[in-house]
Coordinates of N, CA and C in Angstrom, one line a residue:
M1117 N 0.8 -1.2 0.0 CA 0.0 0.0 0.0 C 0.9 1.2 0.0
G1118 N 0.5 2.2 -0.8 CA 1.3 3.4 -0.9 C 0.9 4.4 0.1
A1119 N 1.7 5.5 0.1 CA 1.5 6.6 1.0 C 0.1 7.3 0.8
E1120 N -0.3 7.4 -0.5 CA -1.5 8.0 -0.8 C -2.7 7.2 -0.3
A1121 N -2.6 5.9 -0.4 CA -3.7 5.0 0.1 C -3.8 5.1 1.6
T1122 N -2.7 5.1 2.2 CA -2.7 5.2 3.7 C -3.3 6.5 4.2
E1123 N -3.1 7.6 3.5 CA -3.7 8.9 3.8 C -5.2 8.8 3.6
R1124 N -5.7 8.2 2.6 CA -7.1 8.0 2.3 C -7.8 7.2 3.4
V1125 N -7.1 6.2 3.9 CA -7.7 5.3 4.9 C -7.7 6.1 6.2
R1126 N -6.7 6.9 6.5 CA -6.7 7.7 7.7 C -7.8 8.8 7.7
G1127 N -8.0 9.4 6.5 CA -9.0 10.4 6.4 C -10.4 9.8 6.5
A1128 N -10.6 8.6 6.0 CA -11.9 7.9 6.1 C -12.2 7.5 7.5
L1129 N -11.1 7.0 8.3 CA -11.3 6.7 9.7 C -11.6 7.9 10.5
L1130 N -10.9 9.0 10.2 CA -11.2 10.3 10.9 C -12.6 10.8 10.7
A1131 N -13.0 10.8 9.4 CA -14.4 11.2 9.1 C -15.4 10.3 9.7
G1132 N -15.2 9.0 9.7 CA -16.1 8.0 10.3 C -16.2 8.2 11.9
S1133 N -15.0 8.4 12.5 CA -15.0 8.7 13.9 C -15.8 9.9 14.3
A1134 N -15.6 11.0 13.5 CA -16.3 12.3 13.7 C -17.8 12.1 13.6
L1135 N -18.2 11.3 12.6 CA -19.6 11.1 12.4 C -20.2 10.3 13.5
A1136 N -19.4 9.3 14.0 CA -19.9 8.5 15.1 C -20.1 9.3 16.4
V1137 N -19.1 10.2 16.6 CA -19.2 11.1 17.8 C -20.4 12.0 17.7
L1138 N -20.6 12.6 16.5 CA -21.8 13.5 16.3 C -23.1 12.7 16.5
V1139 N -23.2 11.5 16.0 CA -24.4 10.7 16.2 C -24.6 10.4 17.6
G1140 N -23.6 9.9 18.3 CA -23.7 9.6 19.7 C -24.0 10.8 20.6
G1141 N -23.5 12.0 20.3 CA -23.8 13.2 21.0 C -25.2 13.6 20.8
G1142 N -25.7 13.5 19.6 CA -27.1 13.9 19.3 C -28.1 12.9 20.0
W1143 N -27.8 11.6 20.0 CA -28.6 10.7 20.8 C -28.6 11.1 22.3
W1144 N -27.4 11.3 22.8 CA -27.4 11.7 24.3 C -28.1 13.0 24.5
W1145 N -28.0 14.0 23.7 CA -28.7 15.3 23.8 C -30.2 15.1 23.9
R1146 N -30.8 14.2 23.0 CA -32.2 14.0 23.0 C -32.7 13.2 24.2
E1147 N -31.9 12.2 24.7 CA -32.2 11.5 25.8 C -32.1 12.3 27.1
S1148 N -31.2 13.2 27.2 CA -31.0 14.0 28.4 C -32.0 15.2 28.5
A1149 N -32.7 15.5 27.4 CA -33.5 16.7 27.4 C -34.7 16.5 28.3
P1150 N -35.1 17.6 29.0 CA -36.3 17.5 29.9 C -37.6 17.2 29.1
A1151 N -38.5 16.5 29.8 CA -39.8 16.2 29.1 C -40.6 17.4 28.9
T1152 N -41.2 17.5 27.7 CA -42.1 18.6 27.4 C -43.5 18.2 27.4
G1153 N -44.4 19.1 27.4 CA -45.8 18.8 27.3 C -46.4 19.1 28.7
P1154 N -47.7 18.7 28.9 CA -48.4 18.9 30.1 C -47.7 18.1 31.3
L1155 N -47.6 18.8 32.4 CA -47.0 18.2 33.6 C -48.1 18.1 34.6
V1156 N -48.1 17.0 35.4 CA -49.1 16.8 36.4 C -48.4 17.1 37.8
A1157 N -49.0 18.0 38.5 CA -48.4 18.3 39.9 C -49.0 17.4 40.9
R1158 N -48.1 16.8 41.7 CA -48.6 15.9 42.7 C -48.4 16.6 44.1
V1159 N -49.5 16.9 44.7 CA -49.5 17.6 46.0 C -49.9 16.6 47.1
A1160 N -49.1 16.5 48.1 CA -49.5 15.7 49.2 C -49.3 16.5 50.5
P1161 N -50.2 16.4 51.5 CA -50.0 17.1 52.7 C -48.7 16.5 53.5
T1162 N -48.0 17.4 54.0 CA -46.8 17.0 54.8 C -46.9 17.6 56.2
P1163 N -46.3 17.0 57.2 CA -46.4 17.5 58.5 C -45.5 18.8 58.6
T1164 N -45.9 19.8 59.3 CA -45.1 21.0 59.5 C -44.3 20.9 60.8
A1165 N -43.1 21.5 60.8 CA -42.3 21.5 61.9 C -42.4 22.9 62.6
G1166 N -42.1 22.9 63.9 CA -42.1 24.2 64.6 C -43.3 24.2 65.5
S1167 N -43.4 25.3 66.2 CA -44.5 25.5 67.2 C -45.8 26.0 66.5
P1168 N -46.9 26.0 67.2 CA -48.1 26.4 66.6 C -48.1 27.9 66.2
L1169 N -47.3 28.7 67.0 CA -47.2 30.1 66.6 C -46.5 30.4 65.3
D1170 N -45.5 29.5 65.0 CA -44.8 29.7 63.8 C -45.8 29.5 62.6
R1171 N -46.7 28.6 62.8 CA -47.7 28.3 61.7 C -48.7 29.4 61.6
L1172 N -49.0 30.2 62.7 CA -50.0 31.2 62.7 C -49.5 32.6 62.3
L1173 N -48.2 32.9 62.5 CA -47.6 34.2 62.3 C -47.1 34.2 60.9
V1174 N -47.6 35.1 60.1 CA -47.0 35.4 58.7 C -46.9 36.9 58.5
S1175 N -46.0 37.3 57.7 CA -45.8 38.7 57.3 C -46.0 38.7 55.8
V1176 N -46.8 39.7 55.3 CA -47.2 39.8 53.9 C -46.5 41.0 53.3
D1177 N -45.8 40.8 52.2 CA -45.2 42.0 51.5 C -46.3 42.8 50.8
P1178 N -46.5 44.1 51.2 CA -47.6 44.9 50.6 C -47.4 45.1 49.1
E1179 N -46.2 45.0 48.6 CA -46.0 45.3 47.1 C -46.5 44.1 46.3
D1180 N -46.2 42.9 46.6 CA -46.5 41.8 45.7 C -47.4 40.7 46.4
G1181 N -47.7 40.9 47.7 CA -48.6 40.0 48.4 C -47.9 38.7 48.8
G1182 N -46.6 38.6 48.6 CA -45.9 37.4 49.0 C -45.7 37.3 50.5
V1183 N -45.5 36.1 51.0 CA -45.3 35.9 52.4 C -43.8 36.1 52.7
L1184 N -43.5 36.9 53.7 CA -42.1 37.2 54.0 C -41.6 36.2 55.0
P1185 N -40.4 35.7 54.9 CA -39.9 34.7 55.8 C -39.5 35.2 57.2
G1186 N -39.6 34.4 58.2 CA -39.0 34.6 59.5 C -39.8 35.6 60.4
P1187 N -39.6 35.4 61.7 CA -40.3 36.3 62.7 C -39.6 37.6 62.8
R1188 N -38.4 37.9 62.2 CA -37.7 39.1 62.4 C -38.2 40.2 61.4
E1189 N -39.1 39.8 60.5 CA -39.7 40.8 59.6 C -40.7 41.7 60.3
T1190 N -40.9 42.9 59.8 CA -41.9 43.8 60.3 C -43.3 43.3 60.1
L1191 N -44.1 43.3 61.1 CA -45.5 42.8 61.1 C -46.4 44.0 61.2
V1192 N -47.3 44.2 60.2 CA -48.3 45.2 60.3 C -49.6 44.7 60.8
L1193 N -50.1 45.4 61.8 CA -51.4 45.0 62.4 C -52.4 46.0 62.2
Q1194 N -53.7 45.6 62.1 CA -54.8 46.5 61.9 C -55.7 46.4 63.1
E1195 N -56.2 47.6 63.6 CA -57.1 47.5 64.8 C -58.5 47.1 64.3
E1196 N -59.3 46.9 65.3 CA -60.7 46.4 65.1 C -61.4 47.4 64.2
P1197 N -62.4 47.0 63.4 CA -63.1 47.9 62.5 C -63.9 48.9 63.3
S1198 N -64.3 48.6 64.6 CA -65.1 49.6 65.3 C -64.2 50.8 65.8
A1199 N -62.9 50.5 65.9 CA -61.9 51.6 66.4 C -61.5 52.5 65.2
P1200 N -61.0 53.6 65.5 CA -60.6 54.5 64.4 C -59.5 53.8 63.6
A1201 N -59.6 53.8 62.3 CA -58.6 53.1 61.4 C -57.2 53.7 61.6
R1202 N -56.3 52.9 62.1 CA -54.9 53.3 62.3 C -54.1 52.1 62.2
A1203 N -53.1 52.1 61.3 CA -52.2 51.0 61.2 C -51.1 51.1 62.2
E1204 N -50.7 50.0 62.8 CA -49.6 49.9 63.7 C -48.6 49.0 63.2
V1205 N -47.3 49.3 63.4 CA -46.2 48.4 63.0 C -45.5 47.9 64.3
A1206 N -45.3 46.6 64.3 CA -44.7 45.9 65.4 C -43.3 45.6 65.1
Y1207 N -42.4 46.0 66.1 CA -41.0 45.7 66.0 C -40.6 44.7 67.1
P1208 N -40.0 43.5 66.7 CA -39.8 42.5 67.7 C -38.8 43.0 68.8
V1209 N -39.1 42.7 70.1 CA -38.3 43.0 71.2 C -37.6 41.7 71.7
W1210 N -38.4 40.7 71.9 CA -37.8 39.4 72.3 C -38.8 38.3 71.9
A1211 N -38.3 37.1 71.8 CA -39.1 35.9 71.6 C -38.6 34.8 72.6
E1212 N -39.5 34.0 73.1 CA -39.2 33.0 74.1 C -39.9 31.7 73.7
R1213 N -39.1 30.6 73.7 CA -39.6 29.3 73.6 C -39.0 28.5 74.7
S1214 N -39.8 28.0 75.6 CA -39.4 27.3 76.8 C -40.4 26.2 77.2
H1215 N -39.9 25.3 78.0 CA -40.7 24.3 78.6 C -40.8 24.7 80.1
L1216 N -42.0 24.9 80.6 CA -42.2 25.2 82.0 C -42.8 24.0 82.6
D1217 N -42.2 23.4 83.7 CA -42.7 22.2 84.2 C -43.8 22.4 85.3
G1218 N -44.0 23.6 85.7 CA -45.0 23.9 86.7 C -44.5 23.8 88.2
A1219 N -43.4 23.2 88.4 CA -42.9 23.0 89.7 C -41.8 24.1 90.0
G1220 N -41.1 24.6 89.0 CA -40.0 25.5 89.2 C -40.5 27.0 89.3
P1221 N -39.6 27.9 89.4 CA -39.9 29.3 89.5 C -40.5 29.8 88.2
P1222 N -41.2 30.9 88.2 CA -41.8 31.5 87.0 C -40.7 31.9 86.1
L1223 N -41.0 31.9 84.8 CA -40.1 32.5 83.8 C -40.3 34.0 83.7
V1224 N -39.3 34.8 83.8 CA -39.5 36.3 83.8 C -38.6 36.8 82.6
R1225 N -39.3 37.6 81.8 CA -38.5 38.3 80.7 C -38.7 39.8 81.0
Q1226 N -37.7 40.6 80.7 CA -37.7 42.0 81.1 C -37.1 42.8 79.9
T1227 N -37.7 44.0 79.7 CA -37.1 45.0 78.7 C -37.2 46.4 79.3
A1228 N -36.3 47.2 78.9 CA -36.4 48.6 79.3 C -37.5 49.3 78.4
A1229 N -38.4 50.0 79.0 CA -39.5 50.7 78.3 C -39.6 52.1 78.7
A1230 N -40.0 52.9 77.8 CA -40.3 54.3 78.0 C -41.7 54.4 78.5
A1231 N -42.0 55.5 79.2 CA -43.4 55.7 79.6 C -44.3 55.9 78.4
D1232 N -45.5 55.3 78.6 CA -46.6 55.4 77.5 C -46.2 54.7 76.2
E1233 N -45.2 53.8 76.3 CA -44.9 53.0 75.1 C -45.7 51.8 75.1
D1234 N -46.4 51.5 73.9 CA -47.2 50.3 73.7 C -46.5 49.1 73.3
Y1235 N -46.9 48.0 73.8 CA -46.3 46.7 73.5 C -47.4 45.7 73.2
L1236 N -47.1 44.7 72.3 CA -48.0 43.7 71.9 C -47.3 42.4 72.3
L1237 N -48.0 41.6 73.2 CA -47.5 40.3 73.6 C -48.4 39.2 72.9
L1238 N -47.7 38.3 72.2 CA -48.4 37.2 71.5 C -47.9 36.0 72.2
V1239 N -48.8 35.2 72.8 CA -48.4 34.1 73.6 C -49.3 32.9 73.3
G1240 N -48.7 31.7 73.2 CA -49.4 30.5 73.0 C -48.7 29.4 73.8
C1241 N -49.4 28.3 74.1 CA -48.7 27.2 74.8 C -49.5 25.9 74.4
T1242 N -48.8 24.8 74.6 CA -49.4 23.5 74.5 C -48.9 22.6 75.7
G1243 N -49.8 21.7 76.1 CA -49.5 20.8 77.2 C -50.6 20.7 78.1
P1244 N -50.5 19.8 79.1 CA -51.6 19.5 80.0 C -51.8 20.6 81.1
G1245 N -50.8 21.5 81.3 CA -50.9 22.5 82.4 C -51.7 23.7 81.9
K1246 N -51.7 24.7 82.8 CA -52.3 26.0 82.5 C -51.3 27.1 82.7
L1247 N -51.4 28.1 81.9 CA -50.4 29.2 81.9 C -51.1 30.5 82.3
T1248 N -50.4 31.2 83.2 CA -50.9 32.6 83.6 C -49.7 33.6 83.3
V1249 N -50.1 34.7 82.7 CA -49.1 35.7 82.3 C -49.4 36.9 83.1
T1250 N -48.4 37.5 83.9 CA -48.6 38.7 84.6 C -47.6 39.7 84.2
F1251 N -47.9 41.0 84.4 CA -47.0 42.1 84.0 C -46.7 43.0 85.2
S1252 N -45.5 43.5 85.2 CA -45.2 44.6 86.1 C -44.5 45.7 85.3
G1253 N -44.7 46.9 85.7 CA -44.2 48.0 85.0 C -45.2 48.6 84.0
T1254 N -46.4 48.2 84.2 CA -47.5 48.7 83.3 C -48.3 49.8 84.0
G1255 N -48.3 49.9 85.3 CA -49.0 50.9 86.0 C -50.4 50.5 86.3
D1256 N -51.0 49.4 85.7 CA -52.3 49.0 86.0 C -52.4 48.0 87.1
G1257 N -51.3 47.2 87.3 CA -51.3 46.2 88.4 C -52.4 45.3 88.4
G1258 N -52.9 44.9 87.2 CA -54.1 44.1 87.0 C -53.7 42.6 87.3
S1259 N -54.8 41.8 87.3 CA -54.6 40.4 87.5 C -54.0 39.7 86.3
G1260 N -53.6 38.5 86.5 CA -52.9 37.8 85.4 C -53.8 37.4 84.3
L1261 N -53.2 37.2 83.1 CA -53.9 36.8 81.9 C -53.8 35.3 81.8
P1262 N -55.0 34.6 81.9 CA -54.9 33.1 81.8 C -54.9 32.7 80.3
V1263 N -54.1 31.7 80.0 CA -53.9 31.3 78.6 C -54.2 29.8 78.5
D1264 N -55.2 29.4 77.7 CA -55.5 28.0 77.5 C -54.4 27.4 76.6
C1265 N -53.8 26.3 77.1 CA -52.7 25.6 76.4 C -53.2 24.6 75.3
T1266 N -54.0 25.1 74.4 CA -54.5 24.3 73.3 C -53.7 24.5 72.0
G1267 N -52.8 25.4 72.0 CA -52.0 25.7 70.8 C -52.5 27.0 70.1
A1268 N -53.7 27.5 70.5 CA -54.1 28.8 70.0 C -53.4 29.9 70.7
S1269 N -53.2 31.0 70.0 CA -52.5 32.1 70.6 C -53.4 33.2 71.2
A1270 N -52.9 33.9 72.1 CA -53.6 35.0 72.8 C -52.7 36.2 72.6
T1271 N -53.4 37.4 72.4 CA -52.6 38.6 72.3 C -53.1 39.6 73.3
V1272 N -52.2 40.4 73.8 CA -52.6 41.5 74.8 C -51.7 42.6 74.5
T1273 N -52.3 43.8 74.5 CA -51.5 45.1 74.4 C -51.4 45.7 75.7
V1274 N -50.1 46.1 76.1 CA -49.9 46.7 77.4 C -49.2 48.0 77.1
T1275 N -49.4 49.0 78.0 CA -48.7 50.3 78.0 C -47.8 50.4 79.1
A1276 N -46.5 50.6 78.8 CA -45.5 50.7 79.9 C -45.6 52.0 80.7
S1277 N -45.3 51.9 82.0 CA -45.3 53.1 82.8 C -44.0 53.8 82.9
G1278 N -43.0 53.3 82.2 CA -41.6 53.8 82.3 C -40.8 52.9 83.2
G1279 N -39.5 52.7 82.9 CA -38.7 51.8 83.6 C -38.8 50.4 83.0
P1280 N -38.4 49.4 83.8 CA -38.4 48.0 83.3 C -39.9 47.5 83.1
L1281 N -40.1 46.8 82.0 CA -41.4 46.1 81.8 C -41.1 44.6 82.0
Q1282 N -41.7 44.0 82.9 CA -41.5 42.6 83.2 C -42.7 41.8 82.8
V1283 N -42.5 40.6 82.2 CA -43.5 39.7 81.8 C -43.2 38.4 82.5
R1284 N -44.1 37.9 83.3 CA -43.9 36.6 84.1 C -44.8 35.6 83.5
F1285 N -44.3 34.4 83.3 CA -45.0 33.2 82.8 C -45.0 32.2 83.9
V1286 N -46.2 31.8 84.4 CA -46.3 30.8 85.5 C -47.2 29.6 85.0
A1287 N -46.6 28.4 85.0 CA -47.3 27.2 84.7 C -47.8 26.5 85.9
T1288 N -49.1 26.1 85.9 CA -49.7 25.3 87.0 C -50.4 24.1 86.5
G1289 N -50.5 23.1 87.3 CA -51.2 21.9 86.9 C -50.5 21.0 85.9
G1290 N -49.3 21.2 85.7 CA -48.5 20.3 84.7 C -47.6 21.2 83.8
G1291 N -46.9 20.5 83.0 CA -45.9 21.2 82.2 C -46.6 21.8 80.9
V1292 N -46.0 22.9 80.4 CA -46.4 23.5 79.2 C -45.2 23.9 78.3
D1293 N -45.4 23.8 77.0 CA -44.4 24.3 76.1 C -44.9 25.7 75.7
L1294 N -44.1 26.7 76.0 CA -44.4 28.1 75.9 C -43.8 28.7 74.6
D1295 N -44.5 29.5 73.9 CA -44.0 30.3 72.7 C -44.6 31.7 72.8
A1296 N -43.7 32.6 73.1 CA -44.2 34.0 73.3 C -43.3 35.0 72.6
R1297 N -43.9 36.1 72.1 CA -43.1 37.2 71.4 C -43.7 38.5 71.9
L1298 N -42.7 39.4 72.3 CA -43.1 40.7 72.7 C -42.6 41.7 71.6
S1299 N -43.5 42.6 71.1 CA -43.1 43.5 70.1 C -43.5 44.9 70.5
A1300 N -42.7 45.9 70.1 CA -43.0 47.3 70.4 C -43.8 47.8 69.3
L1301 N -44.9 48.5 69.6 CA -45.8 49.1 68.6 C -45.4 50.5 68.4
S1302 N -45.5 51.0 67.1 CA -45.2 52.4 66.8 C -46.4 53.0 66.2

């Protein structure tokens, strides 16, 4: 075989190899492509994690209506329709998640508060016991707020008298899992 014939065989092998690579690549491309056409969505309920208050508290973006993540976002609250229409914005002061066994001392959270500053306490609990919330530093010296430990949340607005604002959580009759958030209203 001459040099010219060898060059032709090499050229034919090179062209055949290139064609085989192109055909193999095209086949792979079509097999790897995502499916087109109508897709069926499969939705199944899944258990949610977290406390009952996490599932109840959401913040909505006023521009697009989307739900904002996390409890650190600003929460806008609207007063009752019978009251004068005034929007309030809540800024988180503290959040507490604890287990109270009912035998130990009460859980006390404290914050420095200016006189006539309004606060919103959102509290919920689960468990066999009962929870009572009391305040000091509000000037009213009222009785405690009883909270049913069914997972539902209770809200109360308090006005500080100046100085430290203390919130006490007392469990009686068994243990409770507490979830509470205090926010300053503006």
